[in-house]
Tab-separated table of C-alpha atoms in Angstrom:
chain	number	residue	atom	x	y	z
A	1	UNK	CA	-79.479	-56.731	-31.658
A	2	UNK	CA	-77.842	-58.456	-28.623
A	3	UNK	CA	-80.008	-58.895	-25.845
A	4	UNK	CA	-78.886	-59.765	-22.338
A	5	UNK	CA	-80.776	-61.024	-19.483
A	6	UNK	CA	-82.280	-56.993	-18.368
A	7	UNK	CA	-82.930	-56.671	-22.367
A	8	UNK	CA	-86.628	-57.951	-22.382
A	9	UNK	CA	-87.170	-54.354	-21.253
A	10	UNK	CA	-83.241	-53.059	-21.310
A	11	UNK	CA	-83.811	-49.730	-19.731
A	12	UNK	CA	-87.146	-51.175	-17.756
A	13	UNK	CA	-85.363	-53.898	-16.575
A	14	UNK	CA	-87.529	-54.025	-13.403
A	15	UNK	CA	-89.643	-56.640	-14.783
A	16	UNK	CA	-87.055	-59.329	-15.424
A	17	UNK	CA	-85.661	-58.830	-11.994
A	18	UNK	CA	-89.242	-59.215	-10.592
A	19	UNK	CA	-89.778	-62.028	-12.963
A	20	UNK	CA	-86.309	-63.988	-11.434
A	21	UNK	CA	-87.375	-63.104	-7.953
A	22	UNK	CA	-90.901	-64.932	-8.561
A	23	UNK	CA	-92.621	-61.963	-7.831
A	24	UNK	CA	-94.969	-61.125	-10.749
A	25	UNK	CA	-97.854	-62.447	-9.221
A	26	UNK	CA	-97.650	-59.833	-6.191
A	27	UNK	CA	-97.997	-56.851	-8.341
A	28	UNK	CA	-98.896	-53.435	-6.758
A	29	UNK	CA	-102.108	-53.121	-8.378
A	30	UNK	CA	-102.261	-49.302	-7.714
A	31	UNK	CA	-105.648	-47.624	-7.137
A	32	UNK	CA	-108.900	-49.965	-7.830
A	33	UNK	CA	-111.043	-47.356	-9.268
A	34	UNK	CA	-109.422	-44.629	-11.546
A	35	UNK	CA	-110.114	-41.110	-10.365
A	36	UNK	CA	-111.233	-38.258	-12.473
A	37	UNK	CA	-111.295	-34.599	-11.919
A	38	UNK	CA	-113.327	-31.725	-12.557
A	39	UNK	CA	-112.640	-28.714	-14.602
A	40	UNK	CA	-112.504	-26.625	-11.178
A	41	UNK	CA	-110.139	-29.086	-9.931
A	42	UNK	CA	-107.580	-28.686	-12.951
A	43	UNK	CA	-107.605	-24.952	-12.503
A	44	UNK	CA	-103.818	-24.130	-11.671
A	45	UNK	CA	-102.280	-27.303	-13.056
A	46	UNK	CA	-100.767	-24.820	-15.902
A	47	UNK	CA	-99.340	-21.721	-13.836
A	48	UNK	CA	-97.308	-19.963	-16.860
A	49	UNK	CA	-97.195	-20.682	-20.747
A	50	UNK	CA	-94.144	-22.510	-22.313
A	51	UNK	CA	-92.437	-20.236	-24.853
A	52	UNK	CA	-92.509	-22.432	-28.385
A	53	UNK	CA	-90.109	-20.627	-30.906
A	54	UNK	CA	-90.235	-21.725	-34.169
A	55	UNK	CA	-87.660	-24.376	-34.919
A	56	UNK	CA	-84.172	-23.413	-35.911
A	57	UNK	CA	-83.551	-23.316	-39.666
A	58	UNK	CA	-79.772	-22.996	-40.784
A	59	UNK	CA	-80.850	-21.395	-44.107
A	60	UNK	CA	-82.991	-18.706	-44.898
A	61	UNK	CA	-84.439	-18.452	-48.164
A	62	UNK	CA	-84.115	-14.973	-49.949
A	63	UNK	CA	-87.183	-12.788	-49.501
A	64	UNK	CA	-88.239	-13.205	-53.411
A	65	UNK	CA	-88.842	-16.563	-52.972
A	66	UNK	CA	-91.070	-16.259	-50.356
A	67	UNK	CA	-92.807	-13.506	-51.854
A	68	UNK	CA	-93.137	-15.524	-55.110
A	69	UNK	CA	-94.812	-18.494	-53.358
A	70	UNK	CA	-97.320	-16.233	-51.640
A	71	UNK	CA	-97.848	-14.917	-55.356
A	72	UNK	CA	-98.576	-18.502	-56.432
A	73	UNK	CA	-101.157	-18.968	-53.567
A	74	UNK	CA	-102.948	-15.809	-54.451
A	75	UNK	CA	-102.681	-16.615	-58.154
A	76	UNK	CA	-104.502	-20.037	-57.571
A	77	UNK	CA	-106.840	-18.792	-54.830
A	78	UNK	CA	-108.156	-15.950	-57.280
A	79	UNK	CA	-109.311	-18.988	-59.930
A	80	UNK	CA	-111.838	-19.904	-57.175
A	81	UNK	CA	-115.116	-17.833	-57.263
A	82	UNK	CA	-115.706	-16.331	-54.344
A	83	UNK	CA	-118.541	-16.966	-53.536
A	84	UNK	CA	-118.690	-20.300	-55.044
A	85	UNK	CA	-122.394	-20.751	-56.489
A	86	UNK	CA	-124.295	-23.734	-58.218
A	87	UNK	CA	-123.448	-21.912	-61.502
A	88	UNK	CA	-119.742	-22.413	-60.855
A	89	UNK	CA	-120.235	-25.993	-59.212
A	90	UNK	CA	-123.481	-27.694	-59.586
A	91	UNK	CA	-122.845	-30.575	-57.160
A	92	UNK	CA	-123.631	-29.206	-53.640
A	93	UNK	CA	-121.191	-31.609	-52.217
A	94	UNK	CA	-118.242	-30.921	-54.525
A	95	UNK	CA	-118.964	-27.271	-53.661
A	96	UNK	CA	-118.419	-27.755	-49.987
A	97	UNK	CA	-115.230	-29.563	-50.872
A	98	UNK	CA	-113.893	-26.946	-52.810
A	99	UNK	CA	-114.625	-24.471	-49.856
A	100	UNK	CA	-112.921	-26.874	-47.423
A	101	UNK	CA	-110.061	-26.842	-49.631
A	102	UNK	CA	-109.732	-22.577	-49.951
A	103	UNK	CA	-110.458	-22.085	-46.281
A	104	UNK	CA	-107.712	-24.453	-45.485
A	105	UNK	CA	-105.487	-22.267	-48.180
A	106	UNK	CA	-106.719	-18.891	-46.865
A	107	UNK	CA	-105.819	-19.800	-43.038
A	108	UNK	CA	-102.318	-21.288	-44.251
A	109	UNK	CA	-101.721	-18.018	-46.059
A	110	UNK	CA	-102.093	-16.188	-43.224
A	111	UNK	CA	-99.641	-18.296	-41.298
A	112	UNK	CA	-97.326	-18.069	-43.998
A	113	UNK	CA	-97.531	-14.269	-44.186
A	114	UNK	CA	-97.102	-13.764	-40.137
A	115	UNK	CA	-94.153	-16.657	-40.156
A	116	UNK	CA	-91.320	-15.086	-37.825
A	117	UNK	CA	-88.775	-15.788	-40.796
A	118	UNK	CA	-88.427	-16.336	-44.509
A	119	UNK	CA	-87.477	-20.135	-43.705
A	120	UNK	CA	-90.670	-20.568	-41.596
A	121	UNK	CA	-92.547	-19.033	-44.058
A	122	UNK	CA	-91.079	-21.299	-46.814
A	123	UNK	CA	-91.767	-24.392	-44.781
A	124	UNK	CA	-95.338	-23.685	-43.816
A	125	UNK	CA	-96.151	-23.122	-47.775
A	126	UNK	CA	-95.978	-26.468	-49.017
A	127	UNK	CA	-99.385	-27.664	-47.458
A	128	UNK	CA	-100.820	-24.333	-48.381
A	129	UNK	CA	-100.240	-24.373	-51.837
A	130	UNK	CA	-101.321	-28.076	-52.269
A	131	UNK	CA	-104.929	-26.703	-50.742
A	132	UNK	CA	-105.132	-23.755	-52.847
A	133	UNK	CA	-104.326	-25.677	-55.778
A	134	UNK	CA	-106.672	-28.509	-55.197
A	135	UNK	CA	-109.411	-25.731	-54.876
A	136	UNK	CA	-108.585	-24.439	-58.065
A	137	UNK	CA	-108.100	-27.610	-60.270
A	138	UNK	CA	-111.430	-29.060	-58.664
A	139	UNK	CA	-113.165	-25.792	-60.095
A	140	UNK	CA	-111.251	-26.116	-63.266
A	141	UNK	CA	-111.924	-30.107	-63.918
A	142	UNK	CA	-115.982	-29.567	-63.429
A	143	UNK	CA	-116.980	-30.501	-67.056
A	144	UNK	CA	-113.686	-31.165	-67.974
A	145	UNK	CA	-112.518	-33.810	-66.267
A	146	UNK	CA	-110.870	-35.641	-68.931
A	147	UNK	CA	-108.795	-32.640	-70.247
A	148	UNK	CA	-107.696	-31.630	-66.666
A	149	UNK	CA	-106.694	-35.252	-65.894
A	150	UNK	CA	-104.444	-35.297	-68.543
A	151	UNK	CA	-102.565	-31.826	-67.825
A	152	UNK	CA	-102.281	-32.926	-64.294
A	153	UNK	CA	-101.180	-36.205	-64.882
A	154	UNK	CA	-98.603	-34.742	-67.056
A	155	UNK	CA	-97.670	-32.581	-64.385
A	156	UNK	CA	-96.901	-35.345	-62.112
A	157	UNK	CA	-94.901	-37.220	-64.637
A	158	UNK	CA	-92.710	-33.770	-64.916
A	159	UNK	CA	-92.420	-33.981	-61.324
A	160	UNK	CA	-91.286	-37.532	-61.308
A	161	UNK	CA	-88.402	-36.446	-63.803
A	162	UNK	CA	-87.552	-33.812	-61.467
A	163	UNK	CA	-87.571	-36.042	-58.487
A	164	UNK	CA	-84.881	-38.654	-60.361
A	165	UNK	CA	-82.251	-35.810	-59.678
A	166	UNK	CA	-83.331	-34.770	-56.562
A	167	UNK	CA	-80.353	-36.179	-54.412
A	168	UNK	CA	-78.167	-34.219	-56.712
A	169	UNK	CA	-79.327	-30.935	-54.618
A	170	UNK	CA	-78.104	-32.984	-51.190
A	171	UNK	CA	-75.082	-31.709	-49.575
A	172	UNK	CA	-73.029	-32.457	-46.720
A	173	UNK	CA	-70.340	-29.954	-47.181
A	174	UNK	CA	-69.967	-26.921	-44.782
A	175	UNK	CA	-67.863	-24.588	-42.280
A	176	UNK	CA	-69.676	-25.844	-39.490
A	177	UNK	CA	-70.655	-29.476	-38.903
A	178	UNK	CA	-73.560	-28.880	-36.685
A	179	UNK	CA	-75.252	-26.293	-38.947
A	180	UNK	CA	-74.456	-28.286	-42.181
A	181	UNK	CA	-75.955	-31.418	-40.745
A	182	UNK	CA	-79.367	-29.863	-39.691
A	183	UNK	CA	-79.151	-28.252	-43.208
A	184	UNK	CA	-78.709	-32.160	-44.499
A	185	UNK	CA	-81.722	-33.065	-42.575
A	186	UNK	CA	-84.221	-30.032	-43.858
A	187	UNK	CA	-82.856	-30.801	-47.294
A	188	UNK	CA	-83.363	-34.919	-47.080
A	189	UNK	CA	-86.756	-33.952	-45.287
A	190	UNK	CA	-88.090	-32.096	-48.508
A	191	UNK	CA	-86.889	-34.672	-50.894
A	192	UNK	CA	-88.295	-37.525	-49.103
A	193	UNK	CA	-91.705	-35.746	-48.399
A	194	UNK	CA	-91.668	-34.908	-52.505
A	195	UNK	CA	-91.351	-38.551	-53.164
A	196	UNK	CA	-94.243	-39.357	-50.783
A	197	UNK	CA	-96.453	-36.899	-52.044
A	198	UNK	CA	-95.935	-38.500	-55.677
A	199	UNK	CA	-95.860	-41.869	-54.454
A	200	UNK	CA	-99.200	-41.606	-52.451
A	201	UNK	CA	-102.263	-43.447	-53.860
A	202	UNK	CA	-104.536	-40.311	-54.810
A	203	UNK	CA	-108.021	-40.940	-52.907
A	204	UNK	CA	-110.928	-38.545	-52.019
A	205	UNK	CA	-113.210	-39.930	-49.614
A	206	UNK	CA	-116.339	-38.252	-51.757
A	207	UNK	CA	-115.393	-38.967	-55.034
A	208	UNK	CA	-114.449	-42.117	-56.991
A	209	UNK	CA	-111.309	-42.107	-59.435
A	210	UNK	CA	-111.586	-39.432	-62.274
A	211	UNK	CA	-114.039	-37.381	-60.479
A	212	UNK	CA	-113.038	-33.456	-60.629
A	213	UNK	CA	-112.775	-33.640	-56.747
A	214	UNK	CA	-110.295	-36.747	-57.365
A	215	UNK	CA	-108.380	-34.733	-59.601
A	216	UNK	CA	-108.476	-31.802	-57.596
A	217	UNK	CA	-106.985	-34.134	-54.726
A	218	UNK	CA	-104.297	-35.273	-57.090
A	219	UNK	CA	-103.661	-31.628	-58.065
A	220	UNK	CA	-102.890	-30.714	-54.810
A	221	UNK	CA	-100.059	-33.665	-54.276
A	222	UNK	CA	-98.380	-32.299	-57.302
A	223	UNK	CA	-98.394	-29.291	-56.063
A	224	UNK	CA	-96.897	-30.016	-52.649
A	225	UNK	CA	-94.258	-32.129	-54.138
A	226	UNK	CA	-93.288	-29.246	-56.861
A	227	UNK	CA	-93.186	-26.841	-54.330
A	228	UNK	CA	-90.915	-29.184	-51.886
A	229	UNK	CA	-88.748	-29.780	-54.886
A	230	UNK	CA	-88.156	-26.157	-55.765
A	231	UNK	CA	-87.431	-25.272	-51.972
A	232	UNK	CA	-84.655	-27.925	-51.931
A	233	UNK	CA	-83.119	-26.660	-55.049
A	234	UNK	CA	-83.449	-23.000	-53.572
A	235	UNK	CA	-82.213	-23.915	-50.017
A	236	UNK	CA	-79.471	-26.242	-51.071
A	237	UNK	CA	-78.074	-23.148	-53.332
A	238	UNK	CA	-78.418	-20.776	-50.435
A	239	UNK	CA	-76.217	-23.335	-48.085
A	240	UNK	CA	-73.327	-23.455	-50.444
A	241	UNK	CA	-73.611	-19.522	-50.948
A	242	UNK	CA	-73.215	-19.179	-47.042
A	243	UNK	CA	-70.801	-22.120	-46.648
A	244	UNK	CA	-68.475	-20.270	-49.059
A	245	UNK	CA	-69.041	-16.799	-47.426
A	246	UNK	CA	-68.336	-18.376	-44.188
A	247	UNK	CA	-65.284	-19.670	-45.300
A	248	UNK	CA	-64.140	-16.144	-46.867
A	249	UNK	CA	-65.003	-14.612	-43.435
A	250	UNK	CA	-63.145	-17.168	-41.230
A	251	UNK	CA	-60.070	-16.688	-43.281
A	252	UNK	CA	-59.182	-13.450	-41.440
A	253	UNK	CA	-60.031	-14.148	-38.117
A	254	UNK	CA	-56.606	-14.104	-36.827
A	255	UNK	CA	-56.357	-10.454	-38.181
A	256	UNK	CA	-54.406	-11.566	-41.554
A	257	UNK	CA	-56.425	-10.181	-44.281
A	258	UNK	CA	-53.894	-12.195	-46.843
A	259	UNK	CA	-54.760	-15.544	-44.975
A	260	UNK	CA	-56.425	-17.710	-47.836
A	261	UNK	CA	-60.056	-18.679	-47.750
A	262	UNK	CA	-61.257	-21.555	-45.402
A	263	UNK	CA	-62.724	-24.267	-48.187
A	264	UNK	CA	-65.859	-26.029	-46.817
A	265	UNK	CA	-64.994	-29.507	-45.722
A	266	UNK	CA	-67.096	-32.301	-46.783
A	267	UNK	CA	-68.387	-33.891	-43.389
A	268	UNK	CA	-70.339	-37.040	-45.553
A	269	UNK	CA	-67.545	-39.263	-44.177
A	270	UNK	CA	-67.866	-37.716	-40.486
A	271	UNK	CA	-71.329	-38.166	-40.602
A	272	UNK	CA	-71.009	-42.043	-41.798
A	273	UNK	CA	-68.592	-42.935	-39.340
A	274	UNK	CA	-70.621	-41.388	-36.615
A	275	UNK	CA	-73.669	-42.963	-37.426
A	276	UNK	CA	-72.323	-46.393	-37.735
A	277	UNK	CA	-70.839	-45.924	-34.261
A	278	UNK	CA	-74.355	-44.962	-32.978
A	279	UNK	CA	-75.809	-48.047	-34.643
A	280	UNK	CA	-73.457	-50.515	-33.162
A	281	UNK	CA	-73.532	-48.809	-29.992
A	282	UNK	CA	-77.103	-49.301	-30.054
A	283	UNK	CA	-77.226	-52.825	-31.329
A	284	UNK	CA	-75.247	-53.542	-28.062
A	285	UNK	CA	-77.685	-51.543	-25.872
A	286	UNK	CA	-80.483	-52.690	-23.574
A	287	UNK	CA	-83.537	-50.837	-24.108
A	288	UNK	CA	-87.121	-52.047	-25.109
A	289	UNK	CA	-89.163	-52.886	-28.008
A	290	UNK	CA	-92.687	-53.205	-28.749
A	291	UNK	CA	-92.599	-56.814	-27.912
A	292	UNK	CA	-91.150	-56.426	-24.515
A	293	UNK	CA	-94.419	-57.726	-22.969
A	294	UNK	CA	-96.933	-56.247	-20.857
A	295	UNK	CA	-96.094	-53.273	-18.835
A	296	UNK	CA	-97.299	-54.193	-15.830
A	297	UNK	CA	-95.066	-57.178	-15.464
A	298	UNK	CA	-92.134	-55.612	-16.771
A	299	UNK	CA	-92.276	-52.815	-13.695
A	300	UNK	CA	-94.211	-54.686	-11.338
A	301	UNK	CA	-96.950	-52.644	-10.553
A	302	UNK	CA	-100.543	-52.035	-12.350
A	303	UNK	CA	-100.773	-48.346	-11.132
A	304	UNK	CA	-101.709	-46.440	-14.086
A	305	UNK	CA	-99.614	-43.526	-14.248
A	306	UNK	CA	-96.735	-45.793	-14.150
A	307	UNK	CA	-97.752	-48.097	-16.909
A	308	UNK	CA	-98.750	-44.938	-18.953
A	309	UNK	CA	-95.507	-43.871	-19.017
A	310	UNK	CA	-93.862	-47.037	-19.693
A	311	UNK	CA	-95.729	-47.848	-22.469
A	312	UNK	CA	-95.697	-44.597	-24.103
A	313	UNK	CA	-91.790	-44.487	-23.854
A	314	UNK	CA	-91.688	-48.007	-25.190
A	315	UNK	CA	-93.580	-47.182	-28.169
A	316	UNK	CA	-91.578	-44.053	-28.954
A	317	UNK	CA	-87.982	-45.780	-28.365
A	318	UNK	CA	-89.350	-48.757	-30.290
A	319	UNK	CA	-90.277	-46.558	-33.377
A	320	UNK	CA	-86.915	-44.864	-33.189
A	321	UNK	CA	-84.963	-48.063	-33.283
A	322	UNK	CA	-86.976	-49.380	-36.097
A	323	UNK	CA	-86.373	-45.773	-37.914
A	324	UNK	CA	-82.884	-45.826	-37.376
A	325	UNK	CA	-82.060	-49.071	-38.948
A	326	UNK	CA	-84.126	-48.696	-41.969
A	327	UNK	CA	-81.947	-49.473	-44.885
A	328	UNK	CA	-83.198	-46.143	-47.025
A	329	UNK	CA	-83.097	-44.036	-44.441
A	330	UNK	CA	-80.956	-40.628	-45.443
A	331	UNK	CA	-77.756	-39.973	-43.513
A	332	UNK	CA	-78.926	-36.852	-41.885
A	333	UNK	CA	-82.234	-37.903	-40.869
A	334	UNK	CA	-80.750	-40.793	-39.554
A	335	UNK	CA	-77.925	-39.255	-37.367
A	336	UNK	CA	-80.692	-36.786	-36.128
A	337	UNK	CA	-82.562	-40.085	-35.014
A	338	UNK	CA	-79.652	-41.403	-33.628
A	339	UNK	CA	-79.846	-38.407	-30.959
A	340	UNK	CA	-83.770	-39.216	-30.435
A	341	UNK	CA	-83.253	-42.501	-29.528
A	342	UNK	CA	-80.559	-42.025	-27.265
A	343	UNK	CA	-82.387	-39.357	-25.254
A	344	UNK	CA	-85.351	-41.654	-25.324
A	345	UNK	CA	-83.918	-44.486	-23.979
A	346	UNK	CA	-82.109	-42.497	-21.022
A	347	UNK	CA	-85.677	-41.271	-20.467
A	348	UNK	CA	-87.093	-44.589	-20.220
A	349	UNK	CA	-84.332	-45.649	-17.810
A	350	UNK	CA	-85.019	-42.626	-15.546
A	351	UNK	CA	-88.637	-43.029	-15.499
A	352	UNK	CA	-87.886	-46.933	-14.717
A	353	UNK	CA	-85.791	-46.235	-12.015
A	354	UNK	CA	-88.415	-43.842	-10.271
A	355	UNK	CA	-91.016	-46.513	-10.779
A	356	UNK	CA	-88.850	-48.964	-8.922
A	357	UNK	CA	-88.339	-46.637	-6.311
A	358	UNK	CA	-92.153	-46.382	-5.501
A	359	UNK	CA	-92.675	-43.436	-7.534
A	360	UNK	CA	-95.574	-42.313	-10.191
A	361	UNK	CA	-98.338	-44.111	-8.868
A	362	UNK	CA	-100.746	-41.162	-8.852
A	363	UNK	CA	-102.096	-38.901	-11.342
A	364	UNK	CA	-103.624	-36.090	-9.725
A	365	UNK	CA	-103.975	-32.187	-10.341
A	366	UNK	CA	-101.129	-31.631	-7.597
A	367	UNK	CA	-98.982	-34.362	-8.985
A	368	UNK	CA	-99.402	-33.465	-12.906
A	369	UNK	CA	-98.650	-29.927	-12.050
A	370	UNK	CA	-95.405	-31.135	-10.039
A	371	UNK	CA	-94.536	-33.036	-13.221
A	372	UNK	CA	-94.705	-29.960	-15.651
A	373	UNK	CA	-92.903	-28.136	-13.309
A	374	UNK	CA	-90.014	-30.143	-13.499
A	375	UNK	CA	-90.168	-30.275	-17.229
A	376	UNK	CA	-90.449	-26.474	-17.218
A	377	UNK	CA	-87.369	-26.141	-14.656
A	378	UNK	CA	-85.376	-29.050	-16.851
A	379	UNK	CA	-85.678	-26.334	-19.894
A	380	UNK	CA	-83.259	-24.204	-18.109
A	381	UNK	CA	-79.217	-24.286	-18.552
A	382	UNK	CA	-79.547	-26.839	-21.239
A	383	UNK	CA	-75.983	-27.172	-23.484
A	384	UNK	CA	-78.026	-25.972	-26.516
A	385	UNK	CA	-80.209	-23.227	-27.414
A	386	UNK	CA	-83.431	-23.794	-29.490
A	387	UNK	CA	-82.462	-20.804	-31.649
A	388	UNK	CA	-79.125	-22.765	-32.411
A	389	UNK	CA	-78.917	-24.238	-36.141
A	390	UNK	CA	-78.375	-27.891	-34.719
A	391	UNK	CA	-79.841	-30.884	-34.280
A	392	UNK	CA	-80.254	-30.625	-30.671
A	393	UNK	CA	-81.813	-27.194	-31.015
A	394	UNK	CA	-84.015	-28.470	-33.195
A	395	UNK	CA	-84.996	-31.260	-30.483
A	396	UNK	CA	-85.627	-29.258	-27.916
A	397	UNK	CA	-87.714	-26.700	-29.714
A	398	UNK	CA	-89.844	-29.658	-30.647
A	399	UNK	CA	-90.044	-30.696	-27.144
A	400	UNK	CA	-91.159	-27.151	-26.287
A	401	UNK	CA	-94.195	-27.756	-28.371
A	402	UNK	CA	-95.079	-31.359	-26.789
A	403	UNK	CA	-95.440	-29.475	-23.611
A	404	UNK	CA	-97.381	-26.705	-25.090
A	405	UNK	CA	-99.599	-29.610	-26.675
A	406	UNK	CA	-100.355	-30.956	-23.697
A	407	UNK	CA	-101.088	-27.774	-21.817
A	408	UNK	CA	-103.484	-27.107	-24.559
A	409	UNK	CA	-105.205	-30.121	-24.186
A	410	UNK	CA	-105.696	-29.354	-20.381
A	411	UNK	CA	-107.019	-25.497	-21.360
A	412	UNK	CA	-109.548	-27.150	-23.928
A	413	UNK	CA	-110.822	-29.276	-20.801
A	414	UNK	CA	-110.972	-26.579	-18.354
A	415	UNK	CA	-113.153	-24.201	-20.819
A	416	UNK	CA	-115.343	-26.944	-21.817
A	417	UNK	CA	-116.005	-27.994	-18.023
A	418	UNK	CA	-115.025	-31.903	-18.699
A	419	UNK	CA	-114.680	-34.275	-16.112
A	420	UNK	CA	-111.143	-36.523	-17.305
A	421	UNK	CA	-108.420	-38.855	-15.867
A	422	UNK	CA	-105.127	-37.802	-16.087
A	423	UNK	CA	-102.778	-40.400	-16.426
A	424	UNK	CA	-102.030	-39.709	-19.799
A	425	UNK	CA	-101.013	-36.159	-19.365
A	426	UNK	CA	-98.925	-37.125	-16.295
A	427	UNK	CA	-97.103	-39.728	-18.048
A	428	UNK	CA	-96.460	-36.980	-20.959
A	429	UNK	CA	-95.108	-34.351	-18.713
A	430	UNK	CA	-93.094	-36.795	-16.530
A	431	UNK	CA	-91.265	-38.274	-19.909
A	432	UNK	CA	-90.630	-34.766	-21.238
A	433	UNK	CA	-88.884	-34.087	-17.742
A	434	UNK	CA	-86.968	-36.961	-18.264
A	435	UNK	CA	-85.869	-36.517	-21.969
A	436	UNK	CA	-84.703	-32.893	-20.863
A	437	UNK	CA	-82.932	-34.277	-17.633
A	438	UNK	CA	-81.221	-36.886	-20.267
A	439	UNK	CA	-80.464	-34.731	-23.151
A	440	UNK	CA	-77.061	-32.856	-21.723
A	441	UNK	CA	-75.474	-36.699	-21.504
A	442	UNK	CA	-76.883	-37.623	-24.778
A	443	UNK	CA	-75.973	-34.438	-26.659
A	444	UNK	CA	-72.131	-34.628	-25.526
A	445	UNK	CA	-72.036	-37.990	-26.716
A	446	UNK	CA	-73.596	-36.887	-30.120
A	447	UNK	CA	-71.671	-33.628	-30.355
A	448	UNK	CA	-68.422	-35.507	-30.012
A	449	UNK	CA	-69.333	-37.932	-32.823
A	450	UNK	CA	-70.405	-34.944	-35.019
A	451	UNK	CA	-67.297	-33.286	-34.290
A	452	UNK	CA	-64.562	-35.595	-34.651
A	453	UNK	CA	-66.638	-38.562	-36.507
A	454	UNK	CA	-66.158	-40.899	-33.731
């Protein structure tokens, strides 16, 4: 990456400026003693909850597929005796682990059934199937470990054969480039996570290789992979069907029923060009990496809130940069990462500017509330909605969850009557607000590239 005189912390260039001026030994040290706050002072920090709609799904599975998934989970759970007794599994530790697997599957099945849409239910189901299969297979392996290990390893081999042709289900063709891109992201994620399921070394914290619990753990990994590969095939087919149907619909938009149907366009070339352009821009850009140094030296202050903001911002930007330039990263996911990186580097630049101007020095209940209000306000009037089946809508839905997650932590502290510091929570709200304020400009650049391949 090209590095200029500001690029030690490109978007946080204050450190280099201070260094050039010989001022690093005159840092603003902030407060000498970190402040803590009890539950009573935290009351009112969160005035109203942030809505967290499900992340947008560009393709909906048919209802029969979801029913089949829940039936599969029910069938696996039916193979686990309830209650589970010593007669079923003599080892008490093994019984507790099986019950843990089962409890997770039961709770997860409720979430699958309560999901707002079929796509969300299918997305929730993969981990649940894994827990249910682990419970059922561990019970089956008690007393017959050799036989069951052979069966499960055979299933893993079959899944690896299917994985070898999984890329055939990936598609970058469609009618709308943004919906097609998000579809590609979802399909690539299913394929990559199935590969991770099958490649991950099998380990159970309470049992050695070959033990019934180890076999159950392996079976869960295989079940997750099989589930994701099946979803990959189904959603890929559904996307192709939708694209063909949308093409037929678009043919008559001008009132000409005899107009030819619009063929789905192959956007792979356009997406590839867009990604290459984004990568080239980032190679030339000025933004931080993890080796940028001590944040106190980079921003000219030792104040904990400012340091927390920069440390977290640098961590995220550095991770996204490394991810974007991974050789094995797939096209759709890489392009989505390019948007995330652009938003986060712009956000870090905003935060740095405020720090240079003397802001972000205190993390009190009042400043935390203000930072949160800024984030919530920034959720309004964005160019993309969280219901839009686009990478932008997906990003904004995730941002809402990040804000809500910080809210939940503060609510827990109040309920538990804790006394806490607020530096990290202030930083997280501040970065959320900065990302949301930066999103429109980043999206305009991204949208132009996706629409025009430039």
